[in-house]
Amino acid sequence: MFTNKSFTLEKGLIVPTENVATIADCASVIEGVSRSRNALLNGDTKNYDWDSGYTCHQLGSGAIVVQLAQPYMIGSIRLLLWDCDDRSYSYYIEVSTNQQQWTMVVDRTKISCKSWQTITFDKQPASFIRIVGTRNTANEALQEQEVFHCVHFECPAQNSTHKDESSKEVASTEVGTAGQ
């Protein structure tokens, strides 16, 4: 294959600058539940509600796993947690190239998180990204089955392109090393 696009290699892997977690780039959600396939990767950050437009998993079992088309060297992720009410979530994210050995890149299990989350970390090779929700405050209050909901995922994190995204992004940027 031939491309006129320039790209950077690190340890033999492409360091993407544009979101590679898209349907057009052959990424897919291989674990998680959604009413529409790949809702997490379709780029729609506006049309979601109580019934659709998100991907989820039951807390305490499973996860949301995104498979990229190939291994990339990534150092950031951005996601939109479901925010149609006042709930907050806790979670952690791991990356892997083989689904056997996982490296934690962010641990927000002791933090209450809402809406847009931008995570930066030391660059890691990754073909799989696993998002594991550990808490949902609304489910606790309602004593319903506890579920973690995610509306949008991108890798690497892209600059906010919508005005309301940046206004909703509250204390969500984390800079650090893997595992923090």
Short mmCIF file of C-alpha atoms in Angstrom, two decimals:
data_model
loop_
_atom_site.label_atom_id
_atom_site.label_comp_id
_atom_site.label_asym_id
_atom_site.label_seq_id
_atom_site.Cartn_x
_atom_site.Cartn_y
_atom_site.Cartn_z
CA MET A 1 0.00 0.00 0.00
CA PHE A 2 1.10 3.54 -0.63
CA THR A 3 0.23 6.74 1.18
CA ASN A 4 1.25 10.37 0.83
CA LYS A 5 0.50 10.92 4.52
CA SER A 6 3.53 11.24 6.71
CA PHE A 7 3.58 9.29 9.96
CA THR A 8 5.82 8.76 12.94
CA LEU A 9 7.13 5.37 14.00
CA GLU A 10 8.14 4.51 17.54
CA LYS A 11 9.51 1.05 18.33
CA GLY A 12 8.29 0.00 14.87
CA LEU A 13 4.69 1.08 15.50
CA ILE A 14 2.74 4.01 14.05
CA VAL A 15 2.10 6.84 16.49
CA PRO A 16 -1.32 8.04 15.28
CA THR A 17 -2.32 11.70 15.42
CA GLU A 18 -5.90 11.16 14.24
CA ASN A 19 -8.47 8.97 15.99
CA VAL A 20 -7.89 5.36 14.90
CA ALA A 21 -10.76 4.00 17.02
CA THR A 22 -13.33 4.47 14.26
CA ILE A 23 -15.41 2.15 12.15
CA ALA A 24 -13.79 3.63 9.03
CA ASP A 25 -10.36 2.64 10.42
CA CYS A 26 -11.61 -0.92 11.08
CA ALA A 27 -11.75 -0.66 14.87
CA SER A 28 -14.52 -2.57 16.62
CA VAL A 29 -16.07 -3.13 20.01
CA ILE A 30 -15.43 -6.80 20.84
CA GLU A 31 -16.82 -6.78 24.38
CA GLY A 32 -19.65 -4.69 25.81
CA VAL A 33 -23.38 -4.37 25.22
CA SER A 34 -25.07 -1.86 22.94
CA ARG A 35 -28.36 -1.57 21.07
CA SER A 36 -26.47 -0.59 17.94
CA ARG A 37 -23.20 -2.23 16.94
CA ASN A 38 -20.16 -0.01 17.45
CA ALA A 39 -22.18 2.89 18.93
CA LEU A 40 -19.04 3.67 20.91
CA LEU A 41 -17.00 4.25 17.73
CA ASN A 42 -19.48 5.93 15.38
CA GLY A 43 -18.41 9.46 16.29
CA ASP A 44 -21.87 10.53 17.50
CA THR A 45 -21.46 12.50 20.72
CA LYS A 46 -24.90 14.16 20.63
CA ASN A 47 -27.61 11.55 20.04
CA TYR A 48 -27.85 9.39 23.14
CA ASP A 49 -30.48 8.99 25.81
CA TRP A 50 -31.77 6.52 28.42
CA ASP A 51 -32.27 3.79 25.82
CA SER A 52 -29.63 4.11 23.12
CA GLY A 53 -26.38 5.61 21.91
CA TYR A 54 -24.03 4.04 24.45
CA THR A 55 -22.10 0.86 25.18
CA CYS A 56 -22.18 -0.66 28.65
CA HIS A 57 -21.16 -3.56 30.86
CA GLN A 58 -22.37 -4.87 34.20
CA LEU A 59 -20.15 -3.80 37.08
CA GLY A 60 -18.23 -6.69 38.60
CA SER A 61 -18.25 -8.74 35.40
CA GLY A 62 -16.97 -8.04 31.93
CA ALA A 63 -15.70 -4.83 30.43
CA ILE A 64 -15.87 -2.69 27.31
CA VAL A 65 -13.08 -3.76 24.95
CA VAL A 66 -12.12 -1.95 21.76
CA GLN A 67 -9.93 -3.67 19.18
CA LEU A 68 -7.92 -1.44 16.87
CA ALA A 69 -7.12 -2.53 13.31
CA GLN A 70 -3.44 -3.01 14.15
CA PRO A 71 -1.04 -2.30 17.01
CA TYR A 72 -0.36 1.41 17.50
CA MET A 73 1.82 3.33 19.93
CA ILE A 74 -0.72 5.37 21.92
CA GLY A 75 -0.35 7.87 24.73
CA SER A 76 -3.86 9.27 25.15
CA ILE A 77 -7.52 8.30 25.17
CA ARG A 78 -10.69 10.34 25.33
CA LEU A 79 -14.11 9.08 26.26
CA LEU A 80 -17.56 10.40 27.01
CA LEU A 81 -19.29 8.84 29.99
CA TRP A 82 -23.09 8.75 29.81
CA ASP A 83 -24.29 11.99 31.39
CA CYS A 84 -28.06 12.34 31.01
CA ASP A 85 -28.42 12.71 34.79
CA ASP A 86 -26.18 13.55 37.74
CA ARG A 87 -24.53 10.15 38.18
CA SER A 88 -20.77 9.68 38.35
CA TYR A 89 -18.60 6.69 37.53
CA SER A 90 -15.30 5.16 38.58
CA TYR A 91 -13.21 3.03 36.23
CA TYR A 92 -9.79 1.93 35.07
CA ILE A 93 -8.34 1.41 31.59
CA GLU A 94 -5.83 -1.18 30.40
CA VAL A 95 -4.11 -1.74 27.05
CA SER A 96 -2.75 -4.90 25.43
CA THR A 97 -1.33 -6.18 22.17
CA ASN A 98 -2.42 -9.80 22.71
CA GLN A 99 -5.34 -9.83 25.21
CA GLN A 100 -3.16 -11.87 27.58
CA GLN A 101 -0.86 -9.29 29.17
CA TRP A 102 -2.56 -6.03 30.13
CA THR A 103 -0.96 -2.74 31.23
CA MET A 104 -3.03 -0.34 33.31
CA VAL A 105 -2.76 3.20 31.91
CA VAL A 106 -5.23 4.95 34.21
CA ASP A 107 -6.79 4.12 37.57
CA ARG A 108 -9.82 6.23 38.42
CA THR A 109 -11.39 3.69 40.78
CA LYS A 110 -11.25 6.12 43.71
CA ILE A 111 -12.40 9.20 41.76
CA SER A 112 -15.94 10.25 40.81
CA CYS A 113 -15.89 10.93 37.06
CA LYS A 114 -18.52 12.55 34.84
CA SER A 115 -18.97 13.34 31.17
CA TRP A 116 -15.79 13.90 29.08
CA GLN A 117 -12.60 12.16 30.21
CA THR A 118 -9.21 12.91 28.65
CA ILE A 119 -6.46 10.56 29.73
CA THR A 120 -2.78 10.91 28.86
CA PHE A 121 -0.08 8.41 29.77
CA ASP A 122 3.36 7.17 28.74
CA LYS A 123 3.06 5.80 25.21
CA GLN A 124 2.24 2.10 25.12
CA PRO A 125 1.86 -0.38 22.26
CA ALA A 126 -1.83 -1.29 22.02
CA SER A 127 -4.25 -3.15 19.78
CA PHE A 128 -6.83 -3.69 22.54
CA ILE A 129 -8.15 -1.16 25.04
CA ARG A 130 -10.18 -2.44 27.99
CA ILE A 131 -12.38 -0.02 29.95
CA VAL A 132 -13.57 -1.49 33.25
CA GLY A 133 -16.22 0.39 35.19
CA THR A 134 -16.06 -0.10 38.95
CA ARG A 135 -18.80 2.25 40.24
CA ASN A 136 -21.99 4.02 39.15
CA THR A 137 -23.50 6.30 41.81
CA ALA A 138 -27.01 6.34 40.28
CA ASN A 139 -27.31 2.56 40.37
CA GLU A 140 -26.23 2.53 44.02
CA ALA A 141 -28.94 5.03 44.95
CA LEU A 142 -31.65 3.21 43.00
CA GLN A 143 -30.41 -0.24 44.04
CA GLU A 144 -30.67 -1.38 40.44
CA GLN A 145 -28.31 -3.67 38.62
CA GLU A 146 -25.08 -1.70 38.49
CA VAL A 147 -23.94 -0.79 34.98
CA PHE A 148 -21.11 1.30 33.49
CA HIS A 149 -22.13 3.37 30.41
CA CYS A 150 -19.81 4.92 27.83
CA VAL A 151 -21.07 6.97 24.85
CA HIS A 152 -17.91 7.75 22.86
CA PHE A 153 -14.31 6.53 22.69
CA GLU A 154 -11.34 7.88 20.76
CA CYS A 155 -7.69 7.05 20.62
CA PRO A 156 -5.56 9.08 20.60
CA ALA A 157 -7.52 11.88 22.28
CA GLN A 158 -8.58 14.54 19.81
CA ASN A 159 -8.96 18.21 20.66
CA SER A 160 -12.50 19.14 21.63
CA THR A 161 -14.38 20.12 18.49
CA HIS A 162 -17.74 21.13 19.96
CA LYS A 163 -18.25 24.07 22.32
CA ASP A 164 -20.47 22.10 24.69
CA GLU A 165 -17.85 19.34 24.96
CA SER A 166 -15.26 21.68 26.43
CA SER A 167 -17.76 23.22 28.84
CA LYS A 168 -18.81 19.76 30.08
CA GLU A 169 -15.23 18.58 30.53
CA VAL A 170 -14.85 18.97 34.29
CA ALA A 171 -11.59 18.09 36.03
CA SER A 172 -11.01 15.19 33.72
CA THR A 173 -7.50 15.64 32.42
CA GLU A 174 -4.86 13.43 33.92
CA VAL A 175 -1.21 13.55 33.08
CA GLY A 176 1.06 10.92 34.48
CA THR A 177 2.74 7.64 33.94
CA ALA A 178 1.22 4.27 33.26
CA GLY A 179 -0.59 2.80 36.24
CA GLN A 180 -1.34 6.06 38.02
#
